[in-house]
XYZ file of C-alpha atoms in Angstrom:
173
model
C -5.478 -3.294 -22.432
C -4.164 -5.369 -19.483
C -6.294 -6.589 -16.914
C -5.176 -8.092 -13.537
C -6.612 -8.631 -9.880
C -4.147 -7.656 -6.812
C -4.681 -6.931 -2.905
C -2.272 -4.925 -0.964
C -1.201 -6.052 2.360
C 0.181 -4.003 5.412
C 3.668 -3.896 4.149
C 2.669 -2.602 0.814
C 1.262 0.581 2.633
C 4.294 0.743 5.137
C 6.377 0.917 2.037
C 4.348 3.649 0.549
C 4.528 5.812 3.793
C 8.541 5.269 3.574
C 8.795 6.209 0.368
C 6.746 9.040 0.788
C 8.743 10.291 3.890
C 11.999 9.797 1.948
C 10.741 12.445 -0.915
C 9.273 14.829 1.284
C 10.516 18.017 2.312
C 10.720 17.412 5.901
C 13.312 14.845 5.501
C 15.122 16.958 3.249
C 14.878 19.941 5.371
C 16.166 17.849 8.410
C 19.133 16.797 6.491
C 19.879 19.909 5.486
C 19.828 21.278 8.964
C 21.939 18.456 10.269
C 24.771 19.174 7.645
C 24.511 22.906 8.139
C 24.770 22.582 12.081
C 27.670 19.912 11.739
C 29.533 22.292 9.156
C 29.544 25.252 11.639
C 30.740 23.216 14.207
C 33.754 21.592 12.120
C 34.206 25.246 10.630
C 34.368 26.596 14.429
C 36.637 23.993 15.502
C 39.218 24.579 12.966
C 39.348 27.952 13.304
C 39.358 28.259 17.257
C 41.323 25.215 17.623
C 38.650 24.152 19.804
C 38.238 20.353 18.578
C 35.708 19.544 21.350
C 33.224 20.947 18.701
C 34.198 18.266 16.420
C 32.326 15.918 19.377
C 29.551 18.153 19.318
C 28.887 17.828 15.761
C 29.365 13.640 15.812
C 26.907 13.578 18.724
C 24.296 16.037 16.937
C 24.558 14.290 13.918
C 24.110 10.601 15.574
C 21.421 12.026 17.667
C 19.489 13.187 14.452
C 20.082 9.981 12.699
C 18.836 7.780 15.794
C 15.591 9.648 15.930
C 14.944 9.588 11.984
C 15.883 5.883 12.483
C 13.253 5.278 15.442
C 10.384 7.279 13.394
C 11.089 5.684 10.138
C 11.733 2.067 11.094
C 9.256 1.854 14.322
C 7.017 4.678 14.896
C 5.953 5.138 11.047
C 5.283 1.437 10.433
C 3.122 1.492 13.779
C 1.010 4.485 12.555
C 0.155 2.737 9.284
C -0.700 -0.801 11.197
C -3.279 1.377 13.261
C -5.105 2.851 10.329
C -4.931 -0.570 8.165
C -6.536 -2.522 11.209
C -8.893 0.410 11.565
C -10.236 0.700 8.243
C -11.426 -2.383 6.088
C -11.147 -0.297 3.080
C -7.437 -0.999 3.208
C -8.098 -4.907 2.760
C -9.987 -4.246 -0.743
C -8.792 -6.587 -3.810
C -8.563 -4.486 -6.813
C -8.762 -4.912 -10.412
C -6.922 -2.938 -12.353
C -6.935 -2.179 -16.581
C -4.390 -0.355 -18.001
C -4.721 0.557 -21.815
C -3.507 3.067 -23.943
C -5.517 5.897 -23.081
C -6.590 5.528 -19.568
C -6.300 3.203 -16.458
C -9.587 1.946 -14.906
C -9.488 0.805 -11.179
C -12.197 -0.785 -9.380
C -12.411 -2.689 -6.172
C -14.102 -6.286 -5.609
C -16.110 -5.727 -2.837
C -17.141 -8.369 -0.531
C -20.502 -8.374 1.194
C -21.811 -5.266 2.811
C -18.797 -3.666 1.302
C -19.229 -0.462 -1.041
C -17.620 -0.542 -4.525
C -16.010 1.940 -6.390
C -14.778 2.217 -10.217
C -12.671 5.053 -11.699
C -11.535 5.588 -14.933
C -8.656 8.072 -15.421
C -7.082 9.247 -18.981
C -3.423 9.729 -18.322
C -3.835 13.562 -18.450
C -5.565 13.570 -15.392
C -2.796 11.760 -13.672
C -0.364 13.854 -11.685
C 2.606 11.644 -11.374
C 3.703 7.887 -11.471
C 6.591 7.127 -9.529
C 8.340 3.632 -10.148
C 10.269 2.484 -7.244
C 12.071 -1.054 -7.183
C 8.811 -2.820 -5.958
C 5.972 -0.581 -6.918
C 4.149 1.824 -9.013
C 2.616 4.847 -7.044
C 0.123 6.404 -9.392
C -1.306 9.929 -7.986
C -4.505 11.119 -9.129
C -5.309 14.302 -7.502
C -4.689 14.026 -4.016
C -5.627 9.879 -4.240
C -2.533 7.501 -4.327
C -3.076 4.122 -6.047
C -0.350 1.398 -5.273
C 0.557 -0.991 -7.658
C 2.864 -3.785 -6.576
C 4.994 -5.238 -9.479
C 4.975 -8.531 -8.063
C 0.870 -8.348 -9.132
C 1.836 -7.616 -12.600
C 1.909 -10.782 -14.729
C 5.410 -11.203 -15.969
C 4.182 -10.995 -19.569
C 2.680 -7.753 -19.070
C 5.552 -6.195 -17.017
C 7.311 -4.680 -19.774
C 4.322 -3.419 -21.458
C 2.836 -1.757 -18.397
C 6.321 -0.091 -17.868
C 6.566 1.215 -21.388
C 2.844 2.427 -21.025
C 3.495 4.427 -17.799
C 6.804 5.760 -19.288
C 5.217 7.171 -22.645
C 1.856 8.333 -21.526
C 1.800 9.803 -18.039
C 3.969 12.185 -15.959
C 6.573 9.261 -14.817
C 9.324 9.596 -12.343
C 11.985 6.603 -11.532
C 12.970 6.620 -7.963
C 14.861 4.491 -6.284
């Protein structure tokens, strides 16, 4: 069983929200609508020889991309910062034990803070997503963020192998 302690910062929560947005159905739907609309305009431009429709398609795609970029890089981080500053629960220090049969997660409370401890067998873990910098462990409706930078280097291969073999693992880049 491996044991290590870590804390999450504001950027960790922002990175999770960005990851969550990229894998959401809303993002996929926006991209599909954008491609469909641009495709229709391109076909109409070729069929009716109205090449100004090409400009309409390009302007529409640029407009949607600008809206997505503003949401992704400005509004989403601003929203996360608001929640992080409003709730002290986001600043906990966590201790995680990763074993062959289960994961144990508990916080190390400061004075006048609540403590919690959860022991989760791999059978109750809904999914584990691995990205370049994080493991996102989904248990029911709760997400636990594990930054790879917090895993001791000598334990990183062990943790990766456990997650790949014991849980519903998915690699997302």
